[in-house]
Amino acid sequence: MTVRRDFQEPARCRPDLVIGREELVTAARDQLTGGGSVLLHGPAGIGKSTVLRALAADYGESARTVLRCSATESESHLPFLALADLFGLVLGEVSDKLPAAQLTALEAALTGRGESTLQRDGLALRLAVLSALRALAAAGPVLLVADDLQWLDSASAELLGFAARRLGDTPVQLLCAVRTEGQEYDRHLRASPPDTLAVRLNPLSRSQVSALLDHRGYTDLPRSTMREIHRTSGGNPLFALELGRALGENPTPPRPGEPLPVPTSLRDLVLSRLDMLSGEARRTLLVASAGARPTLALLQAAGRENAEAETAQAAALGLLATEPDAPAVRFAHPLISAALYAEAPAQERRAAHAALSTAASDPIERARHLALSTTGTDPGVAARLAGAAAMARDRGAPSVAASLGLLAARHTPPDGTPAPDDRRLQAAEDAITAGEVDLARDIAHEVLTRATAPTERVRAWMVVIEAAGQALGDVDAVYPQALSDAGDDPGLLAQVHYQLAWRGLVVQGDFDEARRQAEHAAELAARGEDRRNELMALSLQASTEILMGHPNAPVTIKRALKEPQDPYVTCHHNGVGMARFRWLLMSDQLPEARATISALLREVRRRGMVESEVHFQRFLADIELRSGHCGRALDLARESLRLARDSGIGLGASAMLASLAEASGGDVDQALALAREAVDRAEEDGDQMYLSRALAALGYAQLVAGDAAGAVGSLRRVRELEQGLGITDPARGRWQGDLAEALVRVGEPGEAQDVIDVAREHALRLGRESILAVLDRAEALVRAARGDQEGALARLTSVQDRLAKLGHGLEEARAAFELARLRTRRPGPTSYEEAARLFRRCRALPWLRQVDAAAAQGSAEPAAAPVPAPAADALEGLASMERQVAALVMEGATNREIAARLFISVKTVEATLTRVYRKLGIRSRVDIVRLAAGHHAK
């Protein structure tokens, strides 16, 4: 039976998704599946009840009896209340199984009659609870679900602890949640069964908070606002949802630099202790909440003479965190600071900022406080803010620069020089650099509503296009408007044609058109004496020519590298440094490429260029992957993906590279999921350029997973796309060898050879040595499939040596693996030790698992499994893969066993058998065996 309590959430309210808790929930599920108990703990609002309900919903149906209680603070003084919740409805089921004394004591406790107490009936009550649980468990598993253990009445807590410690192997599991700070859960753990797993729920990351708010329908919040919600909530999901709700209901969202609106529910929650502070102490805390990094010295310099005593009073009330020997004054939770600031009257806030505008030591902070203490326009204040924004920009804090720039614009008179909109557009460009594209887009659209000057309008249009990221198809209507506003000004036209070049790449998928537009943009920028845009256009032209395999690429790179250079362009992810890196990477100069991208990554981190950091970290992961450092590549790729999710920038590209890294050194299932995510994003954005890269990653992951047919399907699409794009350099996606290998595995060696021949022609023309080696490895598989074993072995031995010299460690290991597979077909002992050693050196765990499986089976060559001699004639006319599958059916292997032997999926086996039946004119596996038997008889 399942006992359901009135306080249980209806099924429709139970969360189907526990956001940000996947690993913790998995650990808890594993614990419950193994028969253990789970104690969830963490601070208020962190999501314990949500996870508890999700786990209870998963496991409640598997238990015969579910006992539930949920304590509240207001009822914690009532003895045995939780006991009544747990056992009130099952007392009749166990009453005849309890000794009379125990039953009497339990009934008195549950009903309140007889004045039962732990002092009077202690032993009888303790034994009664234990006996009741054992009686229920005798009929089937019992799950006890208890929320908010901290409010459990002490009598019930004592009884449950006594029973829990003595349950032993009795099938009773506890699933509990308790509000704690730090390690306070220990006493609750001591009152739990010995096998209890303690799971602490920590704050959510920024991307997890964003996903939570999206899931609840708060989808239109700018990314800069999302960042503030995460900071203010401290990653607490309850606080984040309340802040999101308040913002969703507010028709006028706060401007940058203004505090978030803190709803009354949260103010009451975190400020209930403020009334116990003196008025002076409260004013001191207000000054602290207005400061960026408040210290006692700063508070005293701002006129709070008794700051030390007043902050000590606040710390004693739990409003401030106590950190001995730490100079900072830190609030116990960011929400306390936000709520205190939001609660204060505007005049008191301005007074706090005015005091800090002279007390702060940092000129940027002083300027910010001056702005927030001043009302109306003031040219002097505006100039100081603009100077502070420039200083923040130089320090690599573009987000701060954007905020200060908007404050400068707000204080600039309408007829000021520079004009207010000039300062707004500079703030928008800083926001783009910081990755705050929503803010940048909003600023640009605001400027466009009133701007008439062509320079301002084109500048604003460029921000709108940049803010679109890879979804350039969404801003198609912008280009003709920008061209119209540019008129015949070559400098303005250069900016528009540069963006048209990107549109040619991303939306049209036309590399030749992109190259022509970039070349034209460079010429226009030179005429307009705009060196920065000339260099950006030349860099794009060079990168496009490199990817195309265009013969002019080296000349264009040299032009882009000529002096004078622009530091911003040099380190930009679409700048000249990136073009040079791409050339080095595709030319197999891996050490030089690594040094180049590492230097670029350091510089963009110093400058705070978020989008460039996402891309450069991804490219560094790519270098490590090619070099055979799969563990390092996996760490870098995961970090790039985390940064992309947090910033909302480069998600498709980062998911693509993370998929390659997971398939090589991590989790193949995760690799498949990430590749499909990258494909979906590229298709949603209409991004033809990255769609082919995402499909190539999917094909590789499918090949590693043993799904050769799936890999063929994905990589054939890549081939079609790149033919349409005009990409001829096989080093761009390096998918040709994988496609050829997959084709051999599905029994299409002829098509595999065609792929190899076309790619080899371009690789020879461009001098792509590692590509040539990989193509030779694939051709060895073709030769083996056609029966030329000696030629295949000789080719693979050469390939392995060449790849080792080029520094492509993972490809070298793959060649060694294929060599070992082919040698299994020859008489004598076979060893996979060399392949295993190389894969271990690379930390290529998915590949290493394949080696282990092949070694255990003794023979696992999917491209050339031996066909029983008597049946060979019967299988003439079948493709290589079809012969292998048919031969294994003749040996009596099941579809699953065939899939394991040949490293393909069961679905591929089934599809291959269908083709075998059709070609041989038979209907079933039995007919294949009969066919073989008939040839034996001849």
mmCIF file of N, CA and C in Angstrom, residues 481-568:
data_model
loop_
_atom_site.group_PDB
_atom_site.id
_atom_site.type_symbol
_atom_site.label_atom_id
_atom_site.label_comp_id
_atom_site.label_asym_id
_atom_site.label_seq_id
_atom_site.Cartn_x
_atom_site.Cartn_y
_atom_site.Cartn_z
ATOM 1 N N GLN A 481 19.144 48.903 -44.983
ATOM 2 C CA GLN A 481 19.018 50.169 -44.253
ATOM 3 C C GLN A 481 20.393 50.752 -43.946
ATOM 4 N N ALA A 482 21.330 49.878 -43.552
ATOM 5 C CA ALA A 482 22.677 50.348 -43.251
ATOM 6 C C ALA A 482 23.367 50.880 -44.498
ATOM 7 N N LEU A 483 23.184 50.191 -45.646
ATOM 8 C CA LEU A 483 23.768 50.674 -46.902
ATOM 9 C C LEU A 483 23.205 52.026 -47.286
ATOM 10 N N SER A 484 21.900 52.185 -47.088
ATOM 11 C CA SER A 484 21.266 53.471 -47.405
ATOM 12 C C SER A 484 21.814 54.577 -46.522
ATOM 13 N N ASP A 485 21.965 54.307 -45.231
ATOM 14 C CA ASP A 485 22.489 55.323 -44.306
ATOM 15 C C ASP A 485 23.949 55.643 -44.587
ATOM 16 N N ALA A 486 24.704 54.665 -45.088
ATOM 17 C CA ALA A 486 26.127 54.895 -45.360
ATOM 18 C C ALA A 486 26.346 55.820 -46.549
ATOM 19 N N GLY A 487 25.377 55.857 -47.481
ATOM 20 C CA GLY A 487 25.520 56.735 -48.637
ATOM 21 C C GLY A 487 26.731 56.357 -49.471
ATOM 22 N N ASP A 488 27.560 57.371 -49.773
ATOM 23 C CA ASP A 488 28.769 57.101 -50.560
ATOM 24 C C ASP A 488 30.038 57.272 -49.733
ATOM 25 N N ASP A 489 29.905 57.246 -48.409
ATOM 26 C CA ASP A 489 31.057 57.381 -47.525
ATOM 27 C C ASP A 489 31.830 56.064 -47.501
ATOM 28 N N PRO A 490 33.075 56.024 -48.020
ATOM 29 C CA PRO A 490 33.794 54.738 -48.104
ATOM 30 C C PRO A 490 34.040 54.102 -46.737
ATOM 31 N N GLY A 491 34.300 54.926 -45.713
ATOM 32 C CA GLY A 491 34.541 54.373 -44.383
ATOM 33 C C GLY A 491 33.309 53.680 -43.826
ATOM 34 N N LEU A 492 32.132 54.293 -44.018
ATOM 35 C CA LEU A 492 30.897 53.675 -43.530
ATOM 36 C C LEU A 492 30.524 52.460 -44.381
ATOM 37 N N LEU A 493 30.704 52.581 -45.687
ATOM 38 C CA LEU A 493 30.412 51.451 -46.574
ATOM 39 C C LEU A 493 31.301 50.247 -46.252
ATOM 40 N N ALA A 494 32.542 50.521 -45.859
ATOM 41 C CA ALA A 494 33.451 49.419 -45.507
ATOM 42 C C ALA A 494 32.885 48.600 -44.359
ATOM 43 N N GLN A 495 32.318 49.273 -43.348
ATOM 44 C CA GLN A 495 31.750 48.555 -42.208
ATOM 45 C C GLN A 495 30.592 47.666 -42.643
ATOM 46 N N VAL A 496 29.746 48.186 -43.551
ATOM 47 C CA VAL A 496 28.575 47.412 -43.982
ATOM 48 C C VAL A 496 29.014 46.216 -44.831
ATOM 49 N N HIS A 497 29.945 46.426 -45.749
ATOM 50 C CA HIS A 497 30.371 45.325 -46.610
ATOM 51 C C HIS A 497 31.135 44.260 -45.814
ATOM 52 N N TYR A 498 31.809 44.661 -44.760
ATOM 53 C CA TYR A 498 32.444 43.668 -43.881
ATOM 54 C C TYR A 498 31.374 42.750 -43.281
ATOM 55 N N GLN A 499 30.270 43.325 -42.830
ATOM 56 C CA GLN A 499 29.193 42.506 -42.279
ATOM 57 C C GLN A 499 28.498 41.690 -43.364
ATOM 58 N N LEU A 500 28.429 42.226 -44.577
ATOM 59 C CA LEU A 500 27.862 41.458 -45.687
ATOM 60 C C LEU A 500 28.729 40.237 -46.000
ATOM 61 N N ALA A 501 30.037 40.370 -45.804
ATOM 62 C CA ALA A 501 30.916 39.219 -45.995
ATOM 63 C C ALA A 501 30.547 38.106 -45.010
ATOM 64 N N TRP A 502 30.303 38.478 -43.762
ATOM 65 C CA TRP A 502 29.903 37.473 -42.777
ATOM 66 C C TRP A 502 28.542 36.877 -43.131
ATOM 67 N N ARG A 503 27.655 37.706 -43.642
ATOM 68 C CA ARG A 503 26.349 37.179 -44.061
ATOM 69 C C ARG A 503 26.534 36.152 -45.180
ATOM 70 N N GLY A 504 27.460 36.429 -46.108
ATOM 71 C CA GLY A 504 27.725 35.469 -47.173
ATOM 72 C C GLY A 504 28.177 34.127 -46.630
ATOM 73 N N LEU A 505 28.999 34.161 -45.587
ATOM 74 C CA LEU A 505 29.475 32.915 -44.982
ATOM 75 C C LEU A 505 28.365 32.179 -44.246
ATOM 76 N N VAL A 506 27.721 32.899 -43.337
ATOM 77 C CA VAL A 506 26.831 32.254 -42.377
ATOM 78 C C VAL A 506 25.452 31.961 -42.964
ATOM 79 N N VAL A 507 24.856 32.949 -43.623
ATOM 80 C CA VAL A 507 23.477 32.802 -44.092
ATOM 81 C C VAL A 507 23.432 32.134 -45.461
ATOM 82 N N GLN A 508 24.231 32.647 -46.399
ATOM 83 C CA GLN A 508 24.201 32.108 -47.754
ATOM 84 C C GLN A 508 25.045 30.847 -47.903
ATOM 85 N N GLY A 509 26.038 30.689 -47.029
ATOM 86 C CA GLY A 509 26.928 29.547 -47.181
ATOM 87 C C GLY A 509 27.758 29.637 -48.442
ATOM 88 N N ASP A 510 28.124 30.855 -48.827
ATOM 89 C CA ASP A 510 28.850 31.087 -50.081
ATOM 90 C C ASP A 510 30.213 31.699 -49.736
ATOM 91 N N PHE A 511 31.239 30.856 -49.678
ATOM 92 C CA PHE A 511 32.564 31.337 -49.297
ATOM 93 C C PHE A 511 33.136 32.290 -50.342
ATOM 94 N N ASP A 512 32.838 32.049 -51.617
ATOM 95 C CA ASP A 512 33.379 32.928 -52.660
ATOM 96 C C ASP A 512 32.767 34.315 -52.540
ATOM 97 N N GLU A 513 31.482 34.390 -52.276
ATOM 98 C CA GLU A 513 30.825 35.691 -52.074
ATOM 99 C C GLU A 513 31.403 36.383 -50.842
ATOM 100 N N ALA A 514 31.633 35.634 -49.784
ATOM 101 C CA ALA A 514 32.212 36.217 -48.579
ATOM 102 C C ALA A 514 33.600 36.779 -48.863
ATOM 103 N N ARG A 515 34.386 36.039 -49.634
ATOM 104 C CA ARG A 515 35.733 36.518 -49.966
ATOM 105 C C ARG A 515 35.676 37.810 -50.770
ATOM 106 N N ARG A 516 34.763 37.884 -51.725
ATOM 107 C CA ARG A 516 34.654 39.097 -52.552
ATOM 108 C C ARG A 516 34.209 40.287 -51.700
ATOM 109 N N GLN A 517 33.240 40.083 -50.827
ATOM 110 C CA GLN A 517 32.751 41.182 -49.985
ATOM 111 C C GLN A 517 33.847 41.656 -49.026
ATOM 112 N N ALA A 518 34.612 40.730 -48.448
ATOM 113 C CA ALA A 518 35.689 41.117 -47.535
ATOM 114 C C ALA A 518 36.767 41.895 -48.283
ATOM 115 N N GLU A 519 37.099 41.463 -49.486
ATOM 116 C CA GLU A 519 38.100 42.168 -50.296
ATOM 117 C C GLU A 519 37.634 43.585 -50.614
ATOM 118 N N HIS A 520 36.344 43.714 -50.972
ATOM 119 C CA HIS A 520 35.782 45.042 -51.277
ATOM 120 C C HIS A 520 35.772 45.918 -50.025
ATOM 121 N N ALA A 521 35.437 45.331 -48.871
ATOM 122 C CA ALA A 521 35.422 46.095 -47.616
ATOM 123 C C ALA A 521 36.816 46.609 -47.285
ATOM 124 N N ALA A 522 37.852 45.798 -47.518
ATOM 125 C CA ALA A 522 39.223 46.232 -47.251
ATOM 126 C C ALA A 522 39.612 47.404 -48.148
ATOM 127 N N GLU A 523 39.215 47.351 -49.413
ATOM 128 C CA GLU A 523 39.516 48.458 -50.333
ATOM 129 C C GLU A 523 38.810 49.739 -49.900
ATOM 130 N N LEU A 524 37.543 49.634 -49.519
ATOM 131 C CA LEU A 524 36.785 50.814 -49.071
ATOM 132 C C LEU A 524 37.386 51.409 -47.807
ATOM 133 N N ALA A 525 37.761 50.539 -46.864
ATOM 134 C CA ALA A 525 38.333 51.029 -45.611
ATOM 135 C C ALA A 525 39.653 51.737 -45.875
ATOM 136 N N ALA A 526 40.450 51.224 -46.818
ATOM 137 C CA ALA A 526 41.720 51.881 -47.155
ATOM 138 C C ALA A 526 41.458 53.266 -47.738
ATOM 139 N N ARG A 527 40.452 53.375 -48.597
ATOM 140 C CA ARG A 527 40.105 54.689 -49.166
ATOM 141 C C ARG A 527 39.613 55.654 -48.088
ATOM 142 N N GLY A 528 38.898 55.088 -47.101
ATOM 143 C CA GLY A 528 38.396 55.929 -46.012
ATOM 144 C C GLY A 528 39.398 56.127 -44.893
ATOM 145 N N GLU A 529 40.624 55.605 -45.064
ATOM 146 C CA GLU A 529 41.703 55.719 -44.084
ATOM 147 C C GLU A 529 41.291 55.184 -42.708
ATOM 148 N N ASP A 530 40.563 54.062 -42.757
ATOM 149 C CA ASP A 530 40.114 53.389 -41.525
ATOM 150 C C ASP A 530 40.925 52.098 -41.393
ATOM 151 N N ARG A 531 42.092 52.204 -40.750
ATOM 152 C CA ARG A 531 43.016 51.071 -40.680
ATOM 153 C C ARG A 531 42.419 49.901 -39.902
ATOM 154 N N ARG A 532 41.680 50.157 -38.830
ATOM 155 C CA ARG A 532 41.124 49.068 -38.036
ATOM 156 C C ARG A 532 40.192 48.209 -38.892
ATOM 157 N N ASN A 533 39.242 48.844 -39.598
ATOM 158 C CA ASN A 533 38.308 48.067 -40.405
ATOM 159 C C ASN A 533 38.987 47.447 -41.621
ATOM 160 N N GLU A 534 40.040 48.098 -42.126
ATOM 161 C CA GLU A 534 40.790 47.490 -43.224
ATOM 162 C C GLU A 534 41.430 46.178 -42.756
ATOM 163 N N LEU A 535 42.021 46.191 -41.568
ATOM 164 C CA LEU A 535 42.665 44.991 -41.047
ATOM 165 C C LEU A 535 41.641 43.894 -40.739
ATOM 166 N N MET A 536 40.488 44.272 -40.205
ATOM 167 C CA MET A 536 39.455 43.275 -39.927
ATOM 168 C C MET A 536 38.986 42.623 -41.225
ATOM 169 N N ALA A 537 38.807 43.438 -42.275
ATOM 170 C CA ALA A 537 38.356 42.890 -43.556
ATOM 171 C C ALA A 537 39.418 41.999 -44.177
ATOM 172 N N LEU A 538 40.678 42.415 -44.123
ATOM 173 C CA LEU A 538 41.757 41.590 -44.658
ATOM 174 C C LEU A 538 41.869 40.268 -43.894
ATOM 175 N N SER A 539 41.673 40.320 -42.592
ATOM 176 C CA SER A 539 41.735 39.099 -41.784
ATOM 177 C C SER A 539 40.623 38.138 -42.172
ATOM 178 N N LEU A 540 39.430 38.674 -42.391
ATOM 179 C CA LEU A 540 38.316 37.819 -42.804
ATOM 180 C C LEU A 540 38.567 37.244 -44.197
ATOM 181 N N GLN A 541 39.086 38.089 -45.100
ATOM 182 C CA GLN A 541 39.406 37.606 -46.439
ATOM 183 C C GLN A 541 40.434 36.471 -46.364
ATOM 184 N N ALA A 542 41.464 36.650 -45.529
ATOM 185 C CA ALA A 542 42.497 35.626 -45.401
ATOM 186 C C ALA A 542 41.925 34.333 -44.832
ATOM 187 N N SER A 543 41.123 34.439 -43.770
ATOM 188 C CA SER A 543 40.550 33.238 -43.159
ATOM 189 C C SER A 543 39.662 32.498 -44.143
ATOM 190 N N THR A 544 38.881 33.250 -44.920
ATOM 191 C CA THR A 544 37.999 32.623 -45.897
ATOM 192 C C THR A 544 38.808 31.901 -46.968
ATOM 193 N N GLU A 545 39.870 32.541 -47.433
ATOM 194 C CA GLU A 545 40.706 31.922 -48.465
ATOM 195 C C GLU A 545 41.420 30.676 -47.932
ATOM 196 N N ILE A 546 41.822 30.714 -46.667
ATOM 197 C CA ILE A 546 42.459 29.535 -46.065
ATOM 198 C C ILE A 546 41.486 28.356 -46.067
ATOM 199 N N LEU A 547 40.256 28.601 -45.617
ATOM 200 C CA LEU A 547 39.271 27.531 -45.530
ATOM 201 C C LEU A 547 38.880 27.007 -46.909
ATOM 202 N N MET A 548 38.875 27.912 -47.894
ATOM 203 C CA MET A 548 38.533 27.516 -49.264
ATOM 204 C C MET A 548 39.663 26.740 -49.927
ATOM 205 N N GLY A 549 40.873 26.886 -49.416
ATOM 206 C CA GLY A 549 42.022 26.364 -50.133
ATOM 207 C C GLY A 549 42.375 27.246 -51.315
ATOM 208 N N HIS A 550 42.067 28.542 -51.195
ATOM 209 C CA HIS A 550 42.294 29.497 -52.286
ATOM 210 C C HIS A 550 43.792 29.774 -52.424
ATOM 211 N N PRO A 551 44.307 29.864 -53.650
ATOM 212 C CA PRO A 551 45.763 30.072 -53.808
ATOM 213 C C PRO A 551 46.251 31.432 -53.321
ATOM 214 N N ASN A 552 45.358 32.423 -53.177
ATOM 215 C CA ASN A 552 45.779 33.753 -52.733
ATOM 216 C C ASN A 552 45.940 33.875 -51.223
ATOM 217 N N ALA A 553 45.620 32.828 -50.479
ATOM 218 C CA ALA A 553 45.612 32.922 -49.016
ATOM 219 C C ALA A 553 46.943 33.410 -48.442
ATOM 220 N N PRO A 554 48.106 32.865 -48.824
ATOM 221 C CA PRO A 554 49.368 33.343 -48.236
ATOM 222 C C PRO A 554 49.614 34.830 -48.483
ATOM 223 N N VAL A 555 49.272 35.312 -49.694
ATOM 224 C CA VAL A 555 49.472 36.732 -50.022
ATOM 225 C C VAL A 555 48.583 37.607 -49.150
ATOM 226 N N THR A 556 47.324 37.203 -48.969
ATOM 227 C CA THR A 556 46.396 38.003 -48.162
ATOM 228 C C THR A 556 46.835 38.043 -46.701
ATOM 229 N N ILE A 557 47.343 36.915 -46.177
ATOM 230 C CA ILE A 557 47.830 36.905 -44.798
ATOM 231 C C ILE A 557 48.973 37.897 -44.637
ATOM 232 N N LYS A 558 49.889 37.927 -45.593
ATOM 233 C CA LYS A 558 51.006 38.873 -45.516
ATOM 234 C C LYS A 558 50.507 40.313 -45.522
ATOM 235 N N ARG A 559 49.506 40.609 -46.341
ATOM 236 C CA ARG A 559 48.938 41.967 -46.355
ATOM 237 C C ARG A 559 48.319 42.304 -44.996
ATOM 238 N N ALA A 560 47.631 41.320 -44.402
ATOM 239 C CA ALA A 560 46.983 41.561 -43.107
ATOM 240 C C ALA A 560 47.997 41.740 -41.982
ATOM 241 N N LEU A 561 49.203 41.202 -42.155
ATOM 242 C CA LEU A 561 50.230 41.287 -41.114
ATOM 243 C C LEU A 561 51.107 42.531 -41.245
ATOM 244 N N LYS A 562 50.923 43.317 -42.301
ATOM 245 C CA LYS A 562 51.747 44.506 -42.495
ATOM 246 C C LYS A 562 51.452 45.563 -41.440
ATOM 247 N N GLU A 563 52.472 46.339 -41.124
ATOM 248 C CA GLU A 563 52.303 47.466 -40.209
ATOM 249 C C GLU A 563 51.668 48.642 -40.963
ATOM 250 N N PRO A 564 50.997 49.561 -40.258
ATOM 251 C CA PRO A 564 50.757 49.537 -38.810
ATOM 252 C C PRO A 564 49.639 48.566 -38.445
ATOM 253 N N GLN A 565 49.793 47.942 -37.294
ATOM 254 C CA GLN A 565 48.791 47.027 -36.780
ATOM 255 C C GLN A 565 47.923 47.728 -35.748
ATOM 256 N N ASP A 566 46.788 47.138 -35.457
ATOM 257 C CA ASP A 566 45.870 47.643 -34.440
ATOM 258 C C ASP A 566 45.785 46.593 -33.337
ATOM 259 N N PRO A 567 46.121 46.928 -32.085
ATOM 260 C CA PRO A 567 46.131 45.910 -31.015
ATOM 261 C C PRO A 567 44.806 45.182 -30.857
ATOM 262 N N TYR A 568 43.695 45.891 -31.047
ATOM 263 C CA TYR A 568 42.376 45.268 -30.907
ATOM 264 C C TYR A 568 42.186 44.200 -31.983
#
